mmCIF file of C-alpha atoms in Angstrom:
data_model
loop_
_atom_site.group_PDB
_atom_site.id
_atom_site.type_symbol
_atom_site.label_atom_id
_atom_site.label_comp_id
_atom_site.label_asym_id
_atom_site.label_seq_id
_atom_site.Cartn_x
_atom_site.Cartn_y
_atom_site.Cartn_z
ATOM 1 C CA MET A 20 2.651 0.264 11.386
ATOM 2 C CA ASN A 21 0.975 3.577 10.608
ATOM 3 C CA LEU A 22 -2.318 1.753 10.119
ATOM 4 C CA ARG A 23 -2.052 0.188 13.588
ATOM 5 C CA ILE A 24 -1.521 3.575 15.200
ATOM 6 C CA ARG A 25 -4.549 5.035 13.403
ATOM 7 C CA LEU A 26 -6.756 2.106 14.393
ATOM 8 C CA ALA A 27 -5.598 2.341 18.014
ATOM 9 C CA THR A 28 -6.383 6.072 18.024
ATOM 10 C CA ILE A 29 -9.857 5.510 16.575
ATOM 11 C CA THR A 30 -10.587 2.736 19.074
ATOM 12 C CA LEU A 31 -9.428 4.913 21.974
ATOM 13 C CA ALA A 32 -11.565 7.841 20.778
ATOM 14 C CA ILE A 33 -14.646 5.625 20.537
ATOM 15 C CA ALA A 34 -13.990 4.223 24.009
ATOM 16 C CA LEU A 35 -13.557 7.667 25.568
ATOM 17 C CA CYS A 36 -16.677 9.053 23.923
ATOM 18 C CA SER A 37 -18.782 6.163 25.127
ATOM 19 C CA VAL A 38 -17.926 6.653 28.813
ATOM 20 C CA PRO A 39 -20.600 8.851 30.452
ATOM 21 C CA SER A 40 -19.300 11.701 32.578
ATOM 22 C CA ALA A 41 -19.511 11.205 36.325
ATOM 23 C CA GLN A 42 -21.129 14.552 37.033
ATOM 24 C CA ALA A 43 -23.646 16.569 35.122
ATOM 25 C CA ALA A 44 -22.736 20.235 34.632
ATOM 26 C CA LYS A 45 -24.958 23.031 36.000
ATOM 27 C CA LEU A 46 -25.835 26.176 34.144
ATOM 28 C CA TYR A 47 -27.824 29.134 35.383
ATOM 29 C CA LYS A 48 -30.230 31.119 33.224
ATOM 30 C CA TRP A 49 -31.483 34.593 34.079
ATOM 31 C CA VAL A 50 -32.547 37.892 32.550
ATOM 32 C CA ASP A 51 -30.180 40.813 33.191
ATOM 33 C CA ASP A 52 -31.044 44.513 33.726
ATOM 34 C CA GLN A 53 -31.216 45.201 29.962
ATOM 35 C CA GLY A 54 -33.597 42.297 29.374
ATOM 36 C CA ASN A 55 -31.015 39.962 27.800
ATOM 37 C CA VAL A 56 -31.201 36.259 28.580
ATOM 38 C CA THR A 57 -27.857 35.188 30.045
ATOM 39 C CA TYR A 58 -26.341 31.772 30.730
ATOM 40 C CA SER A 59 -23.479 31.220 33.176
ATOM 41 C CA GLU A 60 -21.795 28.533 35.246
ATOM 42 C CA LYS A 61 -21.766 30.899 38.248
ATOM 43 C CA LYS A 62 -24.957 31.931 39.998
ATOM 44 C CA PRO A 63 -25.373 35.732 40.046
ATOM 45 C CA PRO A 64 -26.274 37.364 43.367
ATOM 46 C CA ASP A 65 -29.728 38.863 43.946
ATOM 47 C CA VAL A 66 -31.237 37.625 40.681
ATOM 48 C CA LYS A 67 -33.938 35.042 40.127
ATOM 49 C CA VAL A 68 -32.268 32.177 38.224
ATOM 50 C CA GLU A 69 -33.383 29.018 36.535
ATOM 51 C CA THR A 70 -31.043 26.055 37.072
ATOM 52 C CA ILE A 71 -30.316 23.968 34.004
ATOM 53 C CA ARG A 72 -28.727 20.566 34.405
ATOM 54 C CA LEU A 73 -26.696 19.341 31.476
ATOM 55 C CA ARG A 74 -25.958 15.719 30.843
ATOM 56 C CA SER A 75 -23.310 14.526 28.474
ATOM 57 C CA ALA A 76 -24.603 12.998 25.305
ATOM 58 C CA THR A 77 -24.235 9.269 25.002
ATOM 59 C CA LEU A 78 -22.566 7.886 21.947
ATOM 60 C CA ASP A 79 -24.425 5.238 20.019
ATOM 61 C CA THR A 80 -21.837 2.506 19.560
ATOM 62 C CA THR A 81 -24.119 -0.001 17.907
ATOM 63 C CA GLY A 82 -22.492 -1.131 14.739
ATOM 64 C CA ALA A 83 -19.140 0.417 15.690
ATOM 65 C CA GLN A 84 -17.419 -2.967 15.793
ATOM 66 C CA GLU A 85 -18.807 -3.877 12.365
ATOM 67 C CA LYS A 86 -17.595 -0.549 10.967
ATOM 68 C CA LEU A 87 -14.185 -1.090 12.547
ATOM 69 C CA ASP A 88 -14.031 -4.606 11.102
ATOM 70 C CA GLN A 89 -14.935 -3.235 7.662
ATOM 71 C CA LEU A 90 -12.215 -0.590 7.945
ATOM 72 C CA ASN A 91 -9.693 -3.240 8.994
ATOM 73 C CA GLU A 92 -10.705 -5.474 6.092
ATOM 74 C CA ARG A 93 -10.490 -2.611 3.596
ATOM 75 C CA ALA A 94 -7.077 -1.587 4.978
ATOM 76 C CA GLY A 95 -5.876 -5.185 4.663
ATOM 77 C CA GLU A 96 -7.063 -5.367 1.058
ATOM 78 C CA GLN A 97 -5.324 -2.083 0.241
ATOM 79 C CA GLN A 98 -2.105 -3.374 1.832
ATOM 80 C CA LYS A 99 -2.310 -6.556 -0.267
ATOM 81 C CA ASP A 100 -2.868 -4.451 -3.396
ATOM 82 C CA ARG A 101 0.191 -2.327 -2.606
ATOM 83 C CA GLU A 102 2.325 -5.425 -1.979
ATOM 84 C CA PHE A 103 1.111 -7.024 -5.213
ATOM 85 C CA ALA A 104 1.913 -3.860 -7.182
ATOM 86 C CA ALA A 105 5.379 -3.647 -5.622
ATOM 87 C CA ASN A 106 6.064 -7.322 -6.342
ATOM 88 C CA SER A 107 4.773 -6.946 -9.903
ATOM 89 C CA ALA A 108 7.000 -3.933 -10.504
ATOM 90 C CA ALA A 109 10.023 -5.775 -9.113
ATOM 91 C CA ALA A 110 9.277 -8.853 -11.226
ATOM 92 C CA THR A 111 8.843 -6.695 -14.338
ATOM 93 C CA ALA A 112 12.146 -4.928 -13.692
ATOM 94 C CA GLU A 113 13.909 -8.252 -13.098
ATOM 95 C CA ARG A 114 12.468 -9.712 -16.292
ATOM 96 C CA GLY A 115 13.542 -6.624 -18.253
ATOM 97 C CA ALA A 116 17.103 -6.918 -16.917
ATOM 98 C CA ARG A 117 17.199 -10.623 -17.766
ATOM 99 C CA LEU A 118 15.950 -9.947 -21.318
ATOM 100 C CA ALA A 119 18.560 -7.206 -21.793
ATOM 101 C CA SER A 120 21.319 -9.546 -20.639
ATOM 102 C CA ASN A 121 20.097 -12.357 -22.917
ATOM 103 C CA CYS A 122 19.870 -9.907 -25.827
ATOM 104 C CA LYS A 123 23.441 -8.748 -25.300
ATOM 105 C CA ILE A 124 24.712 -12.344 -25.195
ATOM 106 C CA ALA A 125 22.730 -13.348 -28.305
ATOM 107 C CA ARG A 126 24.027 -10.335 -30.274
ATOM 108 C CA GLU A 127 27.606 -11.150 -29.263
ATOM 109 C CA ASN A 128 27.095 -14.776 -30.330
ATOM 110 C CA MET A 129 25.717 -13.600 -33.685
ATOM 111 C CA ARG A 130 28.736 -11.317 -34.154
ATOM 112 C CA ILE A 131 31.092 -14.236 -33.491
ATOM 113 C CA LEU A 132 29.144 -16.570 -35.805
ATOM 114 C CA GLY A 133 29.274 -13.991 -38.608
ATOM 115 C CA THR A 134 32.954 -13.040 -38.351
ATOM 116 C CA THR A 135 34.688 -16.340 -37.651
ATOM 117 C CA SER A 136 35.138 -18.940 -40.382
ATOM 118 C CA ARG A 137 35.978 -21.841 -38.083
ATOM 119 C CA ILE A 138 33.854 -22.257 -34.971
ATOM 120 C CA GLN A 139 34.736 -24.689 -32.247
ATOM 121 C CA ASP A 140 32.238 -26.300 -29.850
ATOM 122 C CA LYS A 141 32.389 -29.119 -27.294
ATOM 123 C CA ASP A 142 30.616 -32.463 -27.504
ATOM 124 C CA ALA A 143 28.836 -34.299 -24.662
ATOM 125 C CA ASN A 144 32.162 -35.579 -23.314
ATOM 126 C CA GLY A 145 33.662 -32.092 -23.296
ATOM 127 C CA GLU A 146 35.904 -32.774 -26.277
ATOM 128 C CA PRO A 147 36.330 -29.851 -28.692
ATOM 129 C CA TYR A 148 35.337 -30.164 -32.356
ATOM 130 C CA PHE A 149 34.841 -27.800 -35.292
ATOM 131 C CA LEU A 150 31.365 -27.065 -36.670
ATOM 132 C CA ASP A 151 30.688 -27.685 -40.342
ATOM 133 C CA ASP A 152 28.801 -25.165 -42.515
ATOM 134 C CA GLY A 153 25.387 -26.790 -41.825
ATOM 135 C CA ALA A 154 25.906 -26.678 -38.054
ATOM 136 C CA ILE A 155 27.031 -23.046 -38.279
ATOM 137 C CA GLN A 156 23.895 -22.118 -40.261
ATOM 138 C CA ALA A 157 21.739 -23.925 -37.656
ATOM 139 C CA LYS A 158 23.447 -21.985 -34.826
ATOM 140 C CA ILE A 159 22.949 -18.708 -36.742
ATOM 141 C CA ALA A 160 19.215 -19.476 -37.126
ATOM 142 C CA ALA A 161 18.894 -20.396 -33.422
ATOM 143 C CA THR A 162 20.777 -17.256 -32.393
ATOM 144 C CA GLN A 163 18.534 -15.116 -34.624
ATOM 145 C CA GLN A 164 15.482 -16.567 -32.828
ATOM 146 C CA GLN A 165 17.075 -15.700 -29.475
ATOM 147 C CA ILE A 166 17.651 -12.128 -30.653
ATOM 148 C CA GLU A 167 14.024 -11.826 -31.784
ATOM 149 C CA ALA A 168 12.779 -13.224 -28.475
ATOM 150 C CA ASN A 169 15.008 -11.164 -26.162
ATOM 151 C CA CYS A 170 15.737 -7.902 -27.996
ATOM 152 C CA LYS A 171 12.448 -6.016 -28.028
#
C-alpha cells in the first residue's frame, strides 16, 4: 500500500511539473541611486526600467514512463523477495518445531523400549500382541535412527 501512495505522488508531481504555466511572470530591472542593479516585480516610479519576461521551464518527460516502469518492476521484485524471505523463515520455523516434536516422541519411545521388559504392539487387524527380543531390538534400532534424524 505504501508503494502505491509513493508511486501516485511521483506520478502527480511529474504531471504537475509538465503543465506549462498560463502566464509568464514579469520582472523589472533597473539601476538605483547607488548604482546597484535591482530586480523587482513592481515597476519603480520615475526610473528607466528594462522589462524581463520569465517563462516557466518545461520539464523533459521523455523516458519518464520507462523510468516509472523500471521503478515499478524493481519494487515488484523487492516485494517478491520480501515475501519469499518471510515464507522461508516461516517454513524454517515450522520445520524446526516439527523436528523438535518428533525428537521428543522418539526419545520417549526409546525410554519406554529401554525400561519395559514386555512391549505390546497391535497387528494389522488391531489385535494386541507382545514383541519378542528380536522385534524389540529392531524397534530400538529404528527409534535410534529417528533420534539421529530429528534431534540435531
